Coordinates of C-alpha atoms in Angstrom, one line a residue:
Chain A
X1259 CA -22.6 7.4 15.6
X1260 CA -19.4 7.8 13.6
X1261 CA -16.1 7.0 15.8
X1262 CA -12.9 8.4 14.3
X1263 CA -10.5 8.3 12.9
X1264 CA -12.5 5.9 10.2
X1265 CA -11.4 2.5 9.7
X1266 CA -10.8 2.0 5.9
X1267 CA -7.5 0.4 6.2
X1268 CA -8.2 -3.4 6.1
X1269 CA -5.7 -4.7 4.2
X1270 CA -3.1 -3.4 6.7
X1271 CA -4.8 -5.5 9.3
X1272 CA -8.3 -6.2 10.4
X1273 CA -10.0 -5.4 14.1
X1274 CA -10.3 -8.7 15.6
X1275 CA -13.7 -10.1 16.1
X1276 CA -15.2 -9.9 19.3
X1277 CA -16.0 -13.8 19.1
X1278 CA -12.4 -14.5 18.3
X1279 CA -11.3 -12.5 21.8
X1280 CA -14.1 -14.7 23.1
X1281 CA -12.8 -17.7 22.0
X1282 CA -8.7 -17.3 22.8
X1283 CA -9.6 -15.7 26.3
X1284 CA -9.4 -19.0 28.3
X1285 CA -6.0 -20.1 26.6
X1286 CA -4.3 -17.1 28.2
X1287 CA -5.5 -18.2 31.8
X1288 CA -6.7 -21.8 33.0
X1289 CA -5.9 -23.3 30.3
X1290 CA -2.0 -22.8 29.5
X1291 CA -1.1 -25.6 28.8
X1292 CA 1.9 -26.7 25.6
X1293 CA -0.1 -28.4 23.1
X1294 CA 3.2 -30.7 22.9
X1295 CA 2.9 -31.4 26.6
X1296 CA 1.9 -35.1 26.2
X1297 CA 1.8 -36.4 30.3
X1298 CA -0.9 -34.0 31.7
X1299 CA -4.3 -32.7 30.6
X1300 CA -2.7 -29.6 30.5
X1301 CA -1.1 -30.4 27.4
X1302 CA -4.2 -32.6 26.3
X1303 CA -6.5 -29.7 26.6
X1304 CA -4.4 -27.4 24.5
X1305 CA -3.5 -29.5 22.0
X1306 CA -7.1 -30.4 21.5
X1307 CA -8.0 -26.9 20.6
X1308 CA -4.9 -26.5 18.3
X1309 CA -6.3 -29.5 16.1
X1310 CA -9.7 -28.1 16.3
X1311 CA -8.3 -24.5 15.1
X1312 CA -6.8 -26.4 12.4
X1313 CA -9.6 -28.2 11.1
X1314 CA -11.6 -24.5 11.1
X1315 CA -8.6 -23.4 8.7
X1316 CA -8.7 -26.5 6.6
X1317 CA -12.0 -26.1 6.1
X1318 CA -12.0 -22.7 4.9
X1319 CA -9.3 -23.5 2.2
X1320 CA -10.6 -27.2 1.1
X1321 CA -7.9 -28.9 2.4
X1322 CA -6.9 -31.3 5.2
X1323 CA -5.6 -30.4 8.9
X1324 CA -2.6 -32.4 8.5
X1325 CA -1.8 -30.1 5.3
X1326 CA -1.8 -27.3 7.6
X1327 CA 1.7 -25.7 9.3
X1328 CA 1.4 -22.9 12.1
X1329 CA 3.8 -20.2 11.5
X1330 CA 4.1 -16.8 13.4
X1331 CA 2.3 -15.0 10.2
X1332 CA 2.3 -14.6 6.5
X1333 CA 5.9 -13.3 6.4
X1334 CA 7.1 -16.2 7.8
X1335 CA 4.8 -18.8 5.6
X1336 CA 6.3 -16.8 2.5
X1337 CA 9.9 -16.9 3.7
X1338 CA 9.2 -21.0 5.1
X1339 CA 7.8 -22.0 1.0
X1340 CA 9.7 -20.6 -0.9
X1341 CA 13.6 -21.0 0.6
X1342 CA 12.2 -24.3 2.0
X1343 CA 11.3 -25.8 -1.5
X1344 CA 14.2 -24.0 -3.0
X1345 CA 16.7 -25.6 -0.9
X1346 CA 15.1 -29.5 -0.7
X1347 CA 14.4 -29.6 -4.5
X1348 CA 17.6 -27.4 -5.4
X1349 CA 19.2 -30.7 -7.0
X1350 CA 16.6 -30.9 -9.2
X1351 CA 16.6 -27.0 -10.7
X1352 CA 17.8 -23.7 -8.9
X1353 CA 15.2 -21.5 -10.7
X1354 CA 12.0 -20.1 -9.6
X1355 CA 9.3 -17.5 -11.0
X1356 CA 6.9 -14.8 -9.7
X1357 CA 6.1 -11.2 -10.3
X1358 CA 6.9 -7.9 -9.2
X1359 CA 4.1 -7.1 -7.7
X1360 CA 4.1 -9.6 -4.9
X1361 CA 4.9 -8.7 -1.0
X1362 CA 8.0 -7.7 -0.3
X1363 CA 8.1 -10.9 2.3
X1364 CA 8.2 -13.0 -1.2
X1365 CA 10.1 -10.7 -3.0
X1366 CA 13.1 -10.3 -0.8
X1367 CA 13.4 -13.7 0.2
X1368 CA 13.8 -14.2 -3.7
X1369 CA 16.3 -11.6 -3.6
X1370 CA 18.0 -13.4 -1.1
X1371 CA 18.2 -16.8 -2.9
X1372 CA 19.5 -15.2 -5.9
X1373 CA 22.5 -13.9 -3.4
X1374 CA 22.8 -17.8 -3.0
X1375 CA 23.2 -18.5 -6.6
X1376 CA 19.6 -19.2 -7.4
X1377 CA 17.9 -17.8 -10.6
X1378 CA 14.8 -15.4 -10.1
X1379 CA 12.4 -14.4 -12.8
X1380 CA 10.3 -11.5 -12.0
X1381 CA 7.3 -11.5 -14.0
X1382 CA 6.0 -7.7 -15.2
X1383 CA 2.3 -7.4 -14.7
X1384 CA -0.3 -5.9 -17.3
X1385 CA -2.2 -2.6 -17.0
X1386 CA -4.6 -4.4 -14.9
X1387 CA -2.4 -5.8 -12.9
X1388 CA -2.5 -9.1 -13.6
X1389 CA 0.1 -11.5 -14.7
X1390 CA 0.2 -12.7 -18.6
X1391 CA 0.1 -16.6 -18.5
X1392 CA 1.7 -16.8 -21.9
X1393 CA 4.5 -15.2 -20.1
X1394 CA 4.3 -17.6 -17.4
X1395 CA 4.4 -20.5 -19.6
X1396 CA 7.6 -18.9 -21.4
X1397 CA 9.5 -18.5 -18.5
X1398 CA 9.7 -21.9 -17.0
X1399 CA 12.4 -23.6 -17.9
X1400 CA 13.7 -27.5 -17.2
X1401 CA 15.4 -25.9 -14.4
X1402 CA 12.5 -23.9 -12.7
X1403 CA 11.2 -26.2 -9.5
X1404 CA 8.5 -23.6 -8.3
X1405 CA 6.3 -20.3 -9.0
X1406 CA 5.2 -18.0 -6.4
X1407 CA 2.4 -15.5 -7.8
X1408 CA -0.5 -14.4 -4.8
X1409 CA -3.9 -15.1 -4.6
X1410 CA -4.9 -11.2 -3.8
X1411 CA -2.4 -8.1 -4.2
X1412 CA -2.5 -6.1 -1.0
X1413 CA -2.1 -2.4 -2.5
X1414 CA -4.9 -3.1 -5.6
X1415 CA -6.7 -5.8 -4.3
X1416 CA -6.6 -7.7 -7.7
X1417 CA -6.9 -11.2 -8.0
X1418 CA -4.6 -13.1 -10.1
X1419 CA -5.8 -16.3 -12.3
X1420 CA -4.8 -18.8 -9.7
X1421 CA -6.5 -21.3 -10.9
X1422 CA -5.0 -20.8 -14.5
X1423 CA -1.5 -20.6 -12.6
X1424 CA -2.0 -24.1 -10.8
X1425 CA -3.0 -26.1 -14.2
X1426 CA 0.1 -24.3 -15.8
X1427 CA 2.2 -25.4 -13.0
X1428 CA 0.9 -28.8 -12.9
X1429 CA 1.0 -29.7 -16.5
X1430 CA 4.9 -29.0 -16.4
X1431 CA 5.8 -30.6 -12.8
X1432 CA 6.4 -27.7 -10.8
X1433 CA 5.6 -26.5 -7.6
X1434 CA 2.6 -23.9 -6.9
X1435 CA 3.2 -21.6 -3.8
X1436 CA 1.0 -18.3 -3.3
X1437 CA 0.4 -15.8 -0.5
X1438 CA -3.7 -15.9 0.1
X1439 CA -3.3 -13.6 2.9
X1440 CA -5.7 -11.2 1.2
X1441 CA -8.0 -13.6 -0.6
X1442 CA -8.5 -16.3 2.4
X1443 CA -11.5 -15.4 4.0
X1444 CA -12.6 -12.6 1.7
X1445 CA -13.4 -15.0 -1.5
X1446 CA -13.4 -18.1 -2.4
X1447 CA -10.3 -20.6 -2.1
X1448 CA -9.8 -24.1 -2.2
X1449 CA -6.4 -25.6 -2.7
X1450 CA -7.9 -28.7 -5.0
X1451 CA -9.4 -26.2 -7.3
X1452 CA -6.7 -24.3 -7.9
X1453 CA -4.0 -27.3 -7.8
X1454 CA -2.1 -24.7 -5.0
X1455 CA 0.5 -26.7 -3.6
X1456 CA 1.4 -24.3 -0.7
X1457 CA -0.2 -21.2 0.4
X1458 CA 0.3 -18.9 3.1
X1459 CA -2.3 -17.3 5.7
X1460 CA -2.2 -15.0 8.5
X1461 CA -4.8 -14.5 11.1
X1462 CA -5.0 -10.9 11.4
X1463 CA -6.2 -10.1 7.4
X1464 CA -9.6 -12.0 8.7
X1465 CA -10.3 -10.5 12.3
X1466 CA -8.0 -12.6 14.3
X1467 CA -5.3 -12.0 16.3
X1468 CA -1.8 -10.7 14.9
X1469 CA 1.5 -13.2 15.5
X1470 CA -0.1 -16.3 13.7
X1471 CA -0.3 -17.5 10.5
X1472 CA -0.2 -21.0 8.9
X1473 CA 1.4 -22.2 5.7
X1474 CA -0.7 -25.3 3.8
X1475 CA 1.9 -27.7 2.5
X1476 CA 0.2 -30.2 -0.1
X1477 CA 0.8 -34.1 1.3
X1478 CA -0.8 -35.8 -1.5
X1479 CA -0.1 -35.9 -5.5
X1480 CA 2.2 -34.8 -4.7
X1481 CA 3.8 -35.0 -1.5
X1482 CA 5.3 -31.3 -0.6
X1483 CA 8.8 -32.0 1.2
X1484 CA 10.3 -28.4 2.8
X1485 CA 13.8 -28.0 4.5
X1486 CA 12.4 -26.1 7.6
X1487 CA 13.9 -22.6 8.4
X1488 CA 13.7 -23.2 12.3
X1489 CA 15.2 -26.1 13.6
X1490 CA 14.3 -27.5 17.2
X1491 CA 11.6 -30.1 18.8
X1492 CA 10.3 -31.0 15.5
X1493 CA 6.8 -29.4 15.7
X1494 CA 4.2 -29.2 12.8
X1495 CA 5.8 -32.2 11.2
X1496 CA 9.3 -31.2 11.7
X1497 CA 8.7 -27.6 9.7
X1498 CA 8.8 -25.9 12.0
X1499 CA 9.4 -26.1 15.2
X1500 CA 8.7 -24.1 18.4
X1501 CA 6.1 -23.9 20.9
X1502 CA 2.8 -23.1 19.6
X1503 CA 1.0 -19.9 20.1
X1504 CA -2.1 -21.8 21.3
X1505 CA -4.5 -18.6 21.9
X1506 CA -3.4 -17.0 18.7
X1507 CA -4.4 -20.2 17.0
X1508 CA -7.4 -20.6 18.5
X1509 CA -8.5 -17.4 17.4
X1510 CA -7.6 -18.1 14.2
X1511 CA -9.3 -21.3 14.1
X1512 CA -12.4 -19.1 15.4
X1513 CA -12.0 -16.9 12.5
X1514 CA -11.5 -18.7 9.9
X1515 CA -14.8 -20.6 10.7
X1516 CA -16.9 -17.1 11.1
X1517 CA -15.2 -16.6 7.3
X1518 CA -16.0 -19.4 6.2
X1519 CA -19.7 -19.8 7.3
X1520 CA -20.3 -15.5 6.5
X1521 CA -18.3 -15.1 3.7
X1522 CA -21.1 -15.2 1.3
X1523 CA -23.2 -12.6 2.2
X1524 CA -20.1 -10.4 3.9
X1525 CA -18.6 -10.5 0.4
X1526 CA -21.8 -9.3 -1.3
X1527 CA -22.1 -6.6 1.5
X1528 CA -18.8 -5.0 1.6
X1529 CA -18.9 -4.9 -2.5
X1530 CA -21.9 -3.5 -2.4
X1531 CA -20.2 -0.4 0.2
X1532 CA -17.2 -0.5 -1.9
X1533 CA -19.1 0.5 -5.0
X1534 CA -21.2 2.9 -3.6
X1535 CA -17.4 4.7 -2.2
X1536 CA -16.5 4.1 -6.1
X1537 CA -19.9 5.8 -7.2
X1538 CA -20.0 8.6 -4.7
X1539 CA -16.7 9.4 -5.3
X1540 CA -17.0 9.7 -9.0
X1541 CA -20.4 11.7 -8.6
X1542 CA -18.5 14.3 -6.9
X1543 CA -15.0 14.6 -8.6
X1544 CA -13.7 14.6 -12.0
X1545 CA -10.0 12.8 -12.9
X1546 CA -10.3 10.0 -11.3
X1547 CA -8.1 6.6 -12.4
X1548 CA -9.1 3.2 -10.8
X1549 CA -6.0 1.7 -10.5
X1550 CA -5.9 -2.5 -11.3
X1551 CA -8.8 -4.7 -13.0
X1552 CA -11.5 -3.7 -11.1
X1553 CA -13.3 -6.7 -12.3
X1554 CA -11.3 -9.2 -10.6
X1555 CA -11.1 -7.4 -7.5
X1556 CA -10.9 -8.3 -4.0
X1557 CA -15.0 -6.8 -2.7
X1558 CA -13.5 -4.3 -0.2
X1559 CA -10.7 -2.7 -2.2
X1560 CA -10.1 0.3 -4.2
X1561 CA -7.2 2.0 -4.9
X1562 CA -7.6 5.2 -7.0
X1563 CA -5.5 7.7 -8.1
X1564 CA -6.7 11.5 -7.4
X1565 CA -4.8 13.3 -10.1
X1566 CA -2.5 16.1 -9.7
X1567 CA -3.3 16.0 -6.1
X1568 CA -0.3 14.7 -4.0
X1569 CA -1.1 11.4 -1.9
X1570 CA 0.8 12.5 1.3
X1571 CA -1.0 15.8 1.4
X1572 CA -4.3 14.1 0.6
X1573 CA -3.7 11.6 3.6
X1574 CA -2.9 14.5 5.8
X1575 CA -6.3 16.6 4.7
X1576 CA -7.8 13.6 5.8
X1577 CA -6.5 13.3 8.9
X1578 CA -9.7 11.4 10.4
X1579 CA -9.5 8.4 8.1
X1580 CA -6.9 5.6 8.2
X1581 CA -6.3 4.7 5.2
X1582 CA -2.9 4.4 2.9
X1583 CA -1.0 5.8 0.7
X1584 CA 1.0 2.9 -1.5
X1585 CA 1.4 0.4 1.2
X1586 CA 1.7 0.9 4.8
X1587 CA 4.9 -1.2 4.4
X1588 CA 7.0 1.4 2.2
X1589 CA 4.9 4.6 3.6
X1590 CA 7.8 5.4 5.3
X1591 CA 9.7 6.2 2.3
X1592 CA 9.3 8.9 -0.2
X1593 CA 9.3 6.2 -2.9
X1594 CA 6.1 5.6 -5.3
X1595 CA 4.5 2.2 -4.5
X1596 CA 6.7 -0.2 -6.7
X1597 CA 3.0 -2.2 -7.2
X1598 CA 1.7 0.7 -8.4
X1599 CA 4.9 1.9 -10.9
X1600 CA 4.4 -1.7 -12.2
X1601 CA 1.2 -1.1 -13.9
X1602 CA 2.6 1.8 -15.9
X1603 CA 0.2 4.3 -14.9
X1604 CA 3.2 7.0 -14.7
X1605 CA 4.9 8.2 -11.0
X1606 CA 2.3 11.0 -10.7
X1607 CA -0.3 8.8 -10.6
X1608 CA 1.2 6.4 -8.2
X1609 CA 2.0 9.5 -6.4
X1610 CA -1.1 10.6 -6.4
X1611 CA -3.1 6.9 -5.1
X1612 CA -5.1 5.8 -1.8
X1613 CA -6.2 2.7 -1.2
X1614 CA -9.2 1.9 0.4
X1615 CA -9.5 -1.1 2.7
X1616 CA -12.9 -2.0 3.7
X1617 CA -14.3 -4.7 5.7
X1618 CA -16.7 -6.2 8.2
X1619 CA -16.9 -3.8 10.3
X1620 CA -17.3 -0.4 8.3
X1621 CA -21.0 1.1 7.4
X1622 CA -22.6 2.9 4.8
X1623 CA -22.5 5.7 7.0
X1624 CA -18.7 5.7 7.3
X1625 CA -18.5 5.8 3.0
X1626 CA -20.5 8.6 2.8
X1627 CA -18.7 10.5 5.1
X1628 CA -15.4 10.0 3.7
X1629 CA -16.8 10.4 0.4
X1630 CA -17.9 14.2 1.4
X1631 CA -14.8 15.0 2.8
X1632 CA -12.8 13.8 0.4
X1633 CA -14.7 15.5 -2.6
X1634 CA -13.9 19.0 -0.2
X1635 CA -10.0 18.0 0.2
X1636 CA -9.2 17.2 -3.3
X1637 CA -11.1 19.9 -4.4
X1638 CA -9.0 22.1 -2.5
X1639 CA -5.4 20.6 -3.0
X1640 CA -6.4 21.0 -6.7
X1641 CA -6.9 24.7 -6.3
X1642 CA -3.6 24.7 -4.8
X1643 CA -2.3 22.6 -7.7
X1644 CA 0.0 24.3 -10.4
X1645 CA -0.6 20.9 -12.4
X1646 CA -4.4 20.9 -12.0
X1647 CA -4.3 24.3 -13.1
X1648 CA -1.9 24.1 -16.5
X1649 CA -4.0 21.0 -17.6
X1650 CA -7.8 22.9 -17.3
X1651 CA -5.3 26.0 -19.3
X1652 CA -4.7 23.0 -22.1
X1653 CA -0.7 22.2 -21.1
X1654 CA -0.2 18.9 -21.7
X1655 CA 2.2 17.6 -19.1
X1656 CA 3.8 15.2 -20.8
X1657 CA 5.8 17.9 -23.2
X1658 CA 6.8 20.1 -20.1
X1659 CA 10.3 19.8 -19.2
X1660 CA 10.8 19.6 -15.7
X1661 CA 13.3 20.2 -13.6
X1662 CA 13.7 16.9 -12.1
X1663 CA 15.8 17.1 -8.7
Chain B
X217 CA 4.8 11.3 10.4
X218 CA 3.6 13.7 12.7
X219 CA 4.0 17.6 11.5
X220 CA 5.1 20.3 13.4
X221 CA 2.1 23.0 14.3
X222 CA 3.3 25.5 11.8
X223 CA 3.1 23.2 8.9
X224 CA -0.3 21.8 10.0
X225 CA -1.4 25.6 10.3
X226 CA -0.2 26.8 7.1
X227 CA -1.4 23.3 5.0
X228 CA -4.8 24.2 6.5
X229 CA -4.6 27.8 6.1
X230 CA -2.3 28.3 3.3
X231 CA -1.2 32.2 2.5
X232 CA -0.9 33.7 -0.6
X233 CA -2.5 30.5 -3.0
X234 CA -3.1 31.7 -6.7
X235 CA -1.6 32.6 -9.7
X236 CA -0.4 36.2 -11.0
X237 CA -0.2 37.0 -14.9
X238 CA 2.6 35.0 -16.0
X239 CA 3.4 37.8 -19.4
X240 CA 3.5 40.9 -16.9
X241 CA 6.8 42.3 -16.9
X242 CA 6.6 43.4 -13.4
X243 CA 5.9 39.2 -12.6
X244 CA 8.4 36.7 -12.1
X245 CA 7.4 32.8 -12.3
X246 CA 9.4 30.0 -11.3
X247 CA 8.2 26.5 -11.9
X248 CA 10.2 23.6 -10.0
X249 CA 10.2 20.2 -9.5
X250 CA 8.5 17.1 -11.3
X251 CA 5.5 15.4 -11.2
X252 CA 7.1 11.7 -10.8
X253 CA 9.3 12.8 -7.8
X254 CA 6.2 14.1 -5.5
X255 CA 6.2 17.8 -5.9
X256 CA 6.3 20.6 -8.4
X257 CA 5.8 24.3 -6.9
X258 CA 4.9 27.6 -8.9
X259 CA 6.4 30.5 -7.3
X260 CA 5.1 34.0 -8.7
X261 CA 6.8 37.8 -7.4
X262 CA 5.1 40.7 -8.7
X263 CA 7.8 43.4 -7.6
X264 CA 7.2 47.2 -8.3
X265 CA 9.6 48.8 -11.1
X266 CA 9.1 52.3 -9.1
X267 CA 10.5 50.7 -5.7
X268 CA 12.1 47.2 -6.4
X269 CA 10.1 45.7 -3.4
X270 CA 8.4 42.9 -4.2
X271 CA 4.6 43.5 -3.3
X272 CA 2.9 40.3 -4.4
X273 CA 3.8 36.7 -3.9
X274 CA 1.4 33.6 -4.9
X275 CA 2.2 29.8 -5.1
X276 CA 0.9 26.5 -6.2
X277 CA 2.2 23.1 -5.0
X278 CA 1.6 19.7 -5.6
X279 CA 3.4 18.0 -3.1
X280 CA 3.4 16.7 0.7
X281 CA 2.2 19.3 3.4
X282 CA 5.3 20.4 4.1
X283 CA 5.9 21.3 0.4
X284 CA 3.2 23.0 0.5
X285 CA 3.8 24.9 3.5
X286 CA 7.3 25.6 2.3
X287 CA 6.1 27.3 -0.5
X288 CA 3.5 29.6 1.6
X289 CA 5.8 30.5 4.2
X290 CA 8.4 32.0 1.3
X291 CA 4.9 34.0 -0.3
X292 CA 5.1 35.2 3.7
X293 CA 8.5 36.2 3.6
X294 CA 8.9 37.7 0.2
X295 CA 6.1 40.0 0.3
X296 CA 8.2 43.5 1.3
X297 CA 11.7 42.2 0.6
X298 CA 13.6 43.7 -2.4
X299 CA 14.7 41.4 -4.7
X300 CA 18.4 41.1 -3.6
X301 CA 17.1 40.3 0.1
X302 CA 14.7 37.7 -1.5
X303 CA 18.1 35.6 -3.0
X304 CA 19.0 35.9 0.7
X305 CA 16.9 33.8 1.6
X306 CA 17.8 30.2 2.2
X307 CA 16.5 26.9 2.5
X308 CA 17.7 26.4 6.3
X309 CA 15.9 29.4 7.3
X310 CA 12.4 27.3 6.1
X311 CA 13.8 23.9 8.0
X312 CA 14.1 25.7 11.1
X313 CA 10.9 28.2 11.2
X314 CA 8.6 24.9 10.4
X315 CA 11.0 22.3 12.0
X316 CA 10.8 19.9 9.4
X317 CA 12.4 16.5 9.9
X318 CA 15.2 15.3 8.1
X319 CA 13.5 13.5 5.2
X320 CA 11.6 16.5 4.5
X321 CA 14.2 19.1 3.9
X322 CA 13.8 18.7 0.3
X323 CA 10.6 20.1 0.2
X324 CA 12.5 23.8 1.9
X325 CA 15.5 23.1 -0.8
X326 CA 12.6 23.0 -3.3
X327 CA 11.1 26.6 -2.1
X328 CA 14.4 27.9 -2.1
X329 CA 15.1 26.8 -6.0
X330 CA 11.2 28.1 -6.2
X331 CA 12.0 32.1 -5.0
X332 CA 15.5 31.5 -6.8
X333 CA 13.4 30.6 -10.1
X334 CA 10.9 33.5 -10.2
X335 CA 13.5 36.1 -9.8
X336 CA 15.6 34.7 -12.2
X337 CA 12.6 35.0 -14.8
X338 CA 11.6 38.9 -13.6
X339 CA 15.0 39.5 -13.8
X340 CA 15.6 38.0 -17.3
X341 CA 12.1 39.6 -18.0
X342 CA 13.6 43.2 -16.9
X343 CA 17.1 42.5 -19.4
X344 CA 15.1 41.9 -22.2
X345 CA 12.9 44.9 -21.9
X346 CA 15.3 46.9 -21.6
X347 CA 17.5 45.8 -24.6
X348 CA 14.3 46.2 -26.7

């Protein structure tokens, strides 16, 4: 039994597992207590199952629960890593590196340090999407203190070299921040390997609850210091401070441990889905461009271009399958995904893209559907396309002058 | 974004899609827009040399839905007009019969430049046969 509209939008957010609702349900009710209560079991019980949530987390990322800072999501990890080792090693370099195809959460807080006088460098991406690391290694200077590139993108699910990154940043003494929200949980991740010296989570990407994230900050070789962006009762090791969100985190801790223990064979399902929605797709219509490597790829994602068929339209001839159209944080605007521009595919591609989410809870059956009535929706909006139809009479579109408005 | 009813029903049930012979003298074909901004429309009139009434109106559009239900609702409206009432028409008259939201009022600016397109070319069309 199909229930619509279809779910294909994962890496907006995720359905949360019915074992993580399972899990946080008590922490709403008897047991309330403020994990920084210290007097009263109360307190004891709470901050029990905070420490157990963040061993589950540690343990999916290979690293240790004292490395790990709760946050209220990704967003505020990003913003917490990157102004917070800006501003404690500022006397030691005001310049920083990552690329323009990160989140806007990283991307405008760099913005907003180079208001404060700090020095950005915004790497470019290749066709696949993927950062160049000779380029990488070219732009760090004596002055640059930390690079910020993420684990997964969130529009084309490619994944960059982080491991390559971490040696890179290593070898020259820098710091090593990326966002994981997409890759935690989905492949694998383990802050040694990769010599990551923060990275930032969120629960909802991986079937937990939305308002909770956590930020790893390194404590050993080296020791990660961070001016905290909140100031108050000294939480998470004076980071950041404020009462913690004990059922959020417990449902993260829940589902970081069901990702962790099911990754493996999840991984190898949902690719397997993804590629038969690739396969099916191609079967049935021609002119189709995979946007990003699609051999390091997150499993569930594809974003692919339909071309000369408008993405809005598309989206709306679909009308009984979430999914999105750039990303669902600029869908708003009439603008091409900037992620998407990056790769220089052209703006009528970009225009022209949807990208599929998929994850644990989508089925065979769901792909095929979509598949079927996609191939009947783009084949129609072609018909109605004057561009479709001066490319099949041998116009090449590149030579028409247009009259841009 | 939710869409108004009449844009829903003419993206499902567009009027008027195709294409009329572009070298006909009696056809007029404006081409708009640009494939990196989101939307290009062709707008073809046929209009009849006997009567001037324009008898036969076809689009194509790439674009959002309420591009593309711009575009059919001026095939609608052109069909029977003479030329000189199609110039008459104006974008604001699309806004309000498909009550598009502010951030889509391009799309109706875009039909209008459309219709103002394809009787530009019938009428440059109709100059040059004549002179010859």
């Amino acid at each position: 039994m199909l229930k619509f509209p279809i779910y294909f939008d994962n890496h907006a957010t995720s359905p949360m597992d019915p074992r993580v609702l399972e899990a946080m349900l008590p922490y709403f009710t008897e047991r309330f207590g403020n994990a920084a209560s210290r007097n009263h079991k109360y307190g004891w019980e709470a901050e029990e199952a905070v420490e157990i949530a963040r061993k589950q987390i540690a343990d999916l990322i290979g690293a240790s629960p004292k490395e790990i800072v709760f946050t209220s999501g990704a967003t505020e990890s990003d913003n917490l890593a990157i102004k917070g080792a800006a501003y404690m090693y500022r006397e030691k370099g005001d310049h920083l590196i990552t690329a323009v195809t990160e989140h806007k959460a990283v991307i405008d807080t760099c913005k907003r340090l180079e208001k404060e006088g700090f020095k950005v460098t915004y790497l470019p991406v290749r066709k696949d999407g993927l950062i160049d690391l000779d380029q990488l290694r070219g732009a760090i200077t004596g002055k640059t203190t930390l690079v910020s590139i993420m684990a997964a993108n969130n529009e084309i699910g490619v994944l960059q070299p982080i491991g390559e990154i971490g040696a890179i940043a290593k070898e020259k003494g820098i710091l090593f921040h990326t966002d994981a929200v997409q890759a935690v949980g989905k492949v694998p991740f383990d802050v040694n390997a990769s010599n990551v010296h923060m990275a930032s989570l969120t629960a909802h990407k991986i079937y937990g609850p939305k308002g909770v994230g956590a930020l790893y900050v390194r404590r050993r070789n080296p020791r990660v210091l961070l001016t905290p962006g909140i100031d108050g009762g000294g939480h998470e090791r004076g980071m950041r401070s404020g009462t913690l969100n004990v059922p959020g985190i417990v449902g993260f801790g829940k589902a970081a441990e069901i990702c962790r223990l099911e990754m493996a064979s999840e991984g190898a399902r949902i690719g397997a889905m993804r590629d038969r929605l690739n396969r099916k797709l191609h079967e049935g219509l021609d002119e189709l461009y995979i946007n990003g490597s699609t051999e390091h790829r997150l499993p569930g994602n594809l974003n692919i271009s339909f071309a000369y068929v408008e993405g809005e339209s598309l989206l709306m001839g679909i009308n009984d399958v979430a999914v999105s159209s750039g990303s669902a944080c600029t869908s708003a605007s009439l603008e091409p995904s900037y992620v998407l521009k990056a790769l220089g595919a052209g703006d009528e591609l970009a225009h022209s893209s949807i990208r599929f989410g998929l994850g644990r809870f989508n089925t065979d059956e769901e792909v095929d559907y979509v598949v079927a009535k996609l191939v009947s929706v783009v084949s129609k909006l072609r018909e109605m396309s004057p561009l479709y139809e001066m490319v099949k009479d041998g116009v090449d579109l590149t030579k028409v002058e247009w009259s841009a408005h | 974004m939710a869409y108004s009813d009449k844009v829903v029903d003419h993206f499902n049930n567009p009027r008027n899609v195709g294409s009329l012979p572009k070298q006909d003298p009696t056809v007029g074909t404006g081409l708009v827009g640009a494939p990196e901004c989101g939307d290009v429309m062709k707008l073809q009139v046929r209009v009849n040399p006997d009567t001037g009434v324009i008898d036969e109106a076809k689009f194509k559009t790439f674009g959002c839905g309420s591009a593309i239900a711009s575009s059919s609702l001026a095939t609608e409206w052109l069909k029977g007009k003479t030329v000189d009432q199609a110039l008459a028409i104006k974008n604001t008259d699309i806004v309000a019969e498909l009550a598009l939201p502010p951030v889509k009022i391009h799309c109706s600016v875009l039909a209008e430049d459309a219709i103002k397109a394809a009787i530009a070319d019938y009428k440059q069309k109709q100059e040059a046969g004549q002179a010859s």
